[in-house]
Tab-separated table of C-alpha atoms in Angstrom:
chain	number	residue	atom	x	y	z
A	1	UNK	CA	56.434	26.055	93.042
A	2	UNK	CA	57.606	24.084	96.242
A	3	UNK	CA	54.258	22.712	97.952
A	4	UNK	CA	54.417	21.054	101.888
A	5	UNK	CA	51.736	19.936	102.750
A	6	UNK	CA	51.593	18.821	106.465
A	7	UNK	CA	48.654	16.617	107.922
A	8	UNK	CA	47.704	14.541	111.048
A	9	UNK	CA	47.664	16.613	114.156
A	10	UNK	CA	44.932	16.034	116.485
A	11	UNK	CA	44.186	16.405	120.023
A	12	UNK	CA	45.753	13.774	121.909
A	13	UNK	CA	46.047	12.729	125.598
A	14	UNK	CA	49.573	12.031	127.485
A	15	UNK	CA	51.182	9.290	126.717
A	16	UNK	CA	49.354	8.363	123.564
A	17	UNK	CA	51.128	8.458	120.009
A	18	UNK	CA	50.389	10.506	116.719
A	19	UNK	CA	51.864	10.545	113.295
A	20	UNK	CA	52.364	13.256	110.729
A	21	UNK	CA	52.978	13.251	107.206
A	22	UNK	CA	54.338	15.825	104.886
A	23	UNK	CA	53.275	15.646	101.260
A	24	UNK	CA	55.362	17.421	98.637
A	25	UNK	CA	55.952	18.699	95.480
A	26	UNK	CA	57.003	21.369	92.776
A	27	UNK	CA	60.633	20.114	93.450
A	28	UNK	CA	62.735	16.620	93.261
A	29	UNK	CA	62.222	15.166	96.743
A	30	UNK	CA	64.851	12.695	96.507
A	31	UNK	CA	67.544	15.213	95.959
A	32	UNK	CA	66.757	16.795	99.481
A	33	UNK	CA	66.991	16.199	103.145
A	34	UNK	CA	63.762	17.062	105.098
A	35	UNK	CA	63.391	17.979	108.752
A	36	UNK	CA	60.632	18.651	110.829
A	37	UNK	CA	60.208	21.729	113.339
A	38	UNK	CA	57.944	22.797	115.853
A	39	UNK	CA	56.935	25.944	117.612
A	40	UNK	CA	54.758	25.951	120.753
A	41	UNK	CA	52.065	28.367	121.168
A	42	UNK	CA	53.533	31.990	121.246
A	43	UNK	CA	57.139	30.362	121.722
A	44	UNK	CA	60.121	30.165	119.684
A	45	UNK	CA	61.261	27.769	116.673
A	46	UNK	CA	62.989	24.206	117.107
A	47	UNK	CA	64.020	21.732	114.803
A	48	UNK	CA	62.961	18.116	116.336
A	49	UNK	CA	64.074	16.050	113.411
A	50	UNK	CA	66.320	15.440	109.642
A	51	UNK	CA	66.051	12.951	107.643
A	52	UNK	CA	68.474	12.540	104.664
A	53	UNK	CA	67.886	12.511	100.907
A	54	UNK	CA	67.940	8.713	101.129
A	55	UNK	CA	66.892	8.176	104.708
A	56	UNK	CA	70.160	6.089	105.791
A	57	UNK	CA	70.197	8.851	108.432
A	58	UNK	CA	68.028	10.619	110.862
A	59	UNK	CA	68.952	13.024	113.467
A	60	UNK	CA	66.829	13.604	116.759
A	61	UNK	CA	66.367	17.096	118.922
A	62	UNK	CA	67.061	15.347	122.991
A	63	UNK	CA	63.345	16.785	123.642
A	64	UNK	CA	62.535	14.051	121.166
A	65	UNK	CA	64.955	11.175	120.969
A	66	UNK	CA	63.950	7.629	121.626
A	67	UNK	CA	60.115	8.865	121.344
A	68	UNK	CA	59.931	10.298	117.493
A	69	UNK	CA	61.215	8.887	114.540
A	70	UNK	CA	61.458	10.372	111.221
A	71	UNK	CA	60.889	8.408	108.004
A	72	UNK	CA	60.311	9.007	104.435
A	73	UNK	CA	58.951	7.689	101.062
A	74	UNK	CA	60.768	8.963	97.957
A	75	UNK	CA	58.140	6.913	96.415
A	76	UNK	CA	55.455	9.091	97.496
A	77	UNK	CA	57.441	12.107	98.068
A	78	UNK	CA	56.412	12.174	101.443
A	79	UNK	CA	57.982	12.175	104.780
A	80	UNK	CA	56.512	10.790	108.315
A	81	UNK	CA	56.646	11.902	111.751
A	82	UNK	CA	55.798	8.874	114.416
A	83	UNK	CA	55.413	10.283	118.005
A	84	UNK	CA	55.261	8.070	120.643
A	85	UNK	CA	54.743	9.076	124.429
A	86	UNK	CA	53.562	12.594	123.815
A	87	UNK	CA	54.129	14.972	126.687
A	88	UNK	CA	51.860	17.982	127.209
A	89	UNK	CA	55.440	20.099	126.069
A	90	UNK	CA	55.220	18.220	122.676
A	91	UNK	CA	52.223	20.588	121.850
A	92	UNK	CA	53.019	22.903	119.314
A	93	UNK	CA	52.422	23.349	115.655
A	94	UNK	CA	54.491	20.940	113.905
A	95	UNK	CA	56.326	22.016	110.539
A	96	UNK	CA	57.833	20.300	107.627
A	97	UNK	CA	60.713	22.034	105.724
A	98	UNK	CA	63.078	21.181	102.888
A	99	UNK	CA	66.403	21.752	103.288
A	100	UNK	CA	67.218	24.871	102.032
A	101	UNK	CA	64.195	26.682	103.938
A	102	UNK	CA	60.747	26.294	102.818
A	103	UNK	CA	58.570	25.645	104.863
A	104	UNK	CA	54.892	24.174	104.855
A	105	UNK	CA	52.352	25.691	106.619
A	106	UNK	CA	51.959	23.835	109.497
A	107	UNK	CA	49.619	20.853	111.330
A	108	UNK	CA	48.894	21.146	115.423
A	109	UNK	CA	49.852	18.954	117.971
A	110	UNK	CA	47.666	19.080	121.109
A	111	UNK	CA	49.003	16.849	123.508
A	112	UNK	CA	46.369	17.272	126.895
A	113	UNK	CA	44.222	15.353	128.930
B	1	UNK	CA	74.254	22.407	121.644
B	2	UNK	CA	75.167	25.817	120.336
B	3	UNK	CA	72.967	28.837	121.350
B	4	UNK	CA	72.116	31.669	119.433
B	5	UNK	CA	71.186	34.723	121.143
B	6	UNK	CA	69.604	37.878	119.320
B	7	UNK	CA	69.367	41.715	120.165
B	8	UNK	CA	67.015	43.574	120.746
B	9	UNK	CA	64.355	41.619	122.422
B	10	UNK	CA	62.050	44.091	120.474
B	11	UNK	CA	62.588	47.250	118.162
B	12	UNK	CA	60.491	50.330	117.396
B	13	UNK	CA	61.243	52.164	114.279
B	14	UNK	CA	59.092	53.920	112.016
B	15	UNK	CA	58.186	53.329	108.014
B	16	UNK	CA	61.399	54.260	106.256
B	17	UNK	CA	63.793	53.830	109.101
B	18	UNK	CA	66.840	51.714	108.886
B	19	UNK	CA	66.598	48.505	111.229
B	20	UNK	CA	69.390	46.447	112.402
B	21	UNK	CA	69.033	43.167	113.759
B	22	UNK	CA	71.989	41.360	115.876
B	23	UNK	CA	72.529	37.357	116.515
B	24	UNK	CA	75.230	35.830	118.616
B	25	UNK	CA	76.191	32.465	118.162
B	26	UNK	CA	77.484	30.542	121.788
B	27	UNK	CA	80.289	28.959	119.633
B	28	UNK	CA	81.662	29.493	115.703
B	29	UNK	CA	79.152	28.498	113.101
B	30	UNK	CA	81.356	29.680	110.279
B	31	UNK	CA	78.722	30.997	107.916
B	32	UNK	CA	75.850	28.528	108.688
B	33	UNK	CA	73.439	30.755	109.420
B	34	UNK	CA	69.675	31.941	107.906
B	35	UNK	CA	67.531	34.426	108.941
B	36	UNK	CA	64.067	34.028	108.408
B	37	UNK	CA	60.708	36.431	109.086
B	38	UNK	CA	57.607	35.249	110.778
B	39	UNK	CA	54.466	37.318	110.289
B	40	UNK	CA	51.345	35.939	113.354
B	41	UNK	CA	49.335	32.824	111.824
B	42	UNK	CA	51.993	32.432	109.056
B	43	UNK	CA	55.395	29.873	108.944
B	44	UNK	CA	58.933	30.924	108.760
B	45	UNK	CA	59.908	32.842	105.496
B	46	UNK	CA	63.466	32.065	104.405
B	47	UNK	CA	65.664	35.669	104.017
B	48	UNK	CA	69.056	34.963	104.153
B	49	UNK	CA	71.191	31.839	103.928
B	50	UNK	CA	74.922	31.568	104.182
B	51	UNK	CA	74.736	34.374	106.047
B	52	UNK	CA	74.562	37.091	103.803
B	53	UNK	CA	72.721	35.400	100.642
B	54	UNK	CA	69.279	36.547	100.105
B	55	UNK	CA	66.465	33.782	99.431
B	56	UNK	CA	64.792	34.017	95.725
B	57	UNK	CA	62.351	36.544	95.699
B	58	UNK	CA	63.958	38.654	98.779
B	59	UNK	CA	64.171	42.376	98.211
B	60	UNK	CA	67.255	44.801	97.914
B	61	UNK	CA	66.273	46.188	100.658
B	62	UNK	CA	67.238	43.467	103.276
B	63	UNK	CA	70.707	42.664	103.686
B	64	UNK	CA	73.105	40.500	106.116
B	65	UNK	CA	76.605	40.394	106.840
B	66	UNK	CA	78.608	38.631	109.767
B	67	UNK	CA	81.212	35.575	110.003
B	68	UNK	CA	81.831	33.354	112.431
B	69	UNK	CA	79.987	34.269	116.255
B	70	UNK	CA	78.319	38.245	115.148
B	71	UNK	CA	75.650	38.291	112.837
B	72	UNK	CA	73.385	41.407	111.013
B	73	UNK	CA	70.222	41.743	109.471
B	74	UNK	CA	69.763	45.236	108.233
B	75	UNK	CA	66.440	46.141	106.930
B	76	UNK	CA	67.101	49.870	105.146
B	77	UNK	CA	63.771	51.564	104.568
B	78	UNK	CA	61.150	49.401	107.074
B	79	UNK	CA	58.089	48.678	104.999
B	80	UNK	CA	54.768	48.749	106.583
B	81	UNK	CA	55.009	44.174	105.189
B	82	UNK	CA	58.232	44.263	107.045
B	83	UNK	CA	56.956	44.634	110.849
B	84	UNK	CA	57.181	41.055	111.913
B	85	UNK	CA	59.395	38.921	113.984
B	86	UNK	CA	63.080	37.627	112.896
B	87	UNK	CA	64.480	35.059	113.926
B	88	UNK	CA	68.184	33.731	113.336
B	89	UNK	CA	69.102	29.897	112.902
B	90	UNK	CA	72.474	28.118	112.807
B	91	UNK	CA	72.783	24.879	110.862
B	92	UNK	CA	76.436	24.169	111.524
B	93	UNK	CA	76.126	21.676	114.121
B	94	UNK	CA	73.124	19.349	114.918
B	95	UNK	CA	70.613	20.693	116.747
B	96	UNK	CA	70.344	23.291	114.236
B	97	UNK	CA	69.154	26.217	116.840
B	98	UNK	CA	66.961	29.107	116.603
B	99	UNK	CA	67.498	32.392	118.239
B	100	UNK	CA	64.975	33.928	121.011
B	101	UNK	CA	63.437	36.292	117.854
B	102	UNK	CA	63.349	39.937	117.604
B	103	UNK	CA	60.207	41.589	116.807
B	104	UNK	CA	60.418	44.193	114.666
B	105	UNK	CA	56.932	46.641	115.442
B	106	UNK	CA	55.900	49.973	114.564
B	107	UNK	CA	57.090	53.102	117.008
């Protein structure tokens, strides 16, 4: 059975940074690209972030370029959200989903002074 | 960045009525396109994938259809599990974009 497991959101002011990880399992990590999506309280779906099987390449949402970068650890079959220079916007609940479409269950962002 | 726009905003049916969902796509996405079901407090459910493919586990009873920029999701007998919200998703071209959501809630 495919297991995410997200972790690491917090309350956090403007400007500050957080990052998320995204344990998983019950599948072979390294044969799949991950992304990350959010959804803001009683909003819609977006997808910030991919990352590829290998992580040679990432691909950004322009709500988050140059402030969130995606990584991963085939190692630990885990994969890593940094965000930098939160914005009150950036709240949401953040999830992590392997391509294909499951997703985990979710960590929140809070991103308020 | 290609938007996807669904139809209705919200629909009433009753247990046992057919419900059809529409998505419109801004540009061609071929037959990138999933549909996934959100029920309050829970995460995105895969449904459909390529379109018209249902996910492992999906029942009979939802179906898809649709090429190109016109998309379906047909729900034939509504289930008293199945009142939720839908939401379309393109993954032809990076961003990969949702639709607005329809909710689907009991009339």
């Amino acid at each position: 059975e495919v297991q995410l497991v997200e972790s690491g959101g917090d309350l956090v002011h403007p400007g500050g940074s957080l990052t998320l990880s995204c344990s998983a399992s019950g599948f072979t990590f390294t044969t799949y690209s991950m992304h990350w999506a959010r959804q803001a309280p009683g909003k819609g779906l977006e997808f910030v972030s991919d990352i590829s099987q290998n992580g040679e390449t990432t691909l950004y949402a322009d709500s988050v370029k140059d402030r969130f970068i995606i990584s991963r650890d085939n190692s630990k079959n885990t994969v890593y959200l940094q965000m930098s220079s939160l914005k009150p916007e950036d709240t949401a609940v953040y999830y992590c989903v392997k391509g294909g479409g499951d997703w985990g269950q979710g960590t929140l962002v809070t991103v308020s002074s | 960045e290609i938007v996807m726009t669904q139809s209705p905003a919200t629909l009433s049916v009753s247990p046992g009525e057919r419900a059809t969902l529409s998505c419109r796509a801004s540009q061609s996405v071929i037959t990138s396109l999933a549909w996934y079901q959100q029920k309050p407090g829970q995460s995105p459910r895969l449904l459909i994938r390529h379109a018209s493919t249902r996910a492992t586990g999906i029942p009979a009873r939802f179906s898809a259809s649709g090429s190109a920029t016109e998309f379906t999701l047909t729900i034939s007998s509504l289930q008293s599990e199945d009142f939720a919200v839908y939401y379309c998703q393109q993954y032809s071209n990076w961003p990969w974009t949702f639709g607005q959501g329809t909710k689907v809630e009991f009339k």
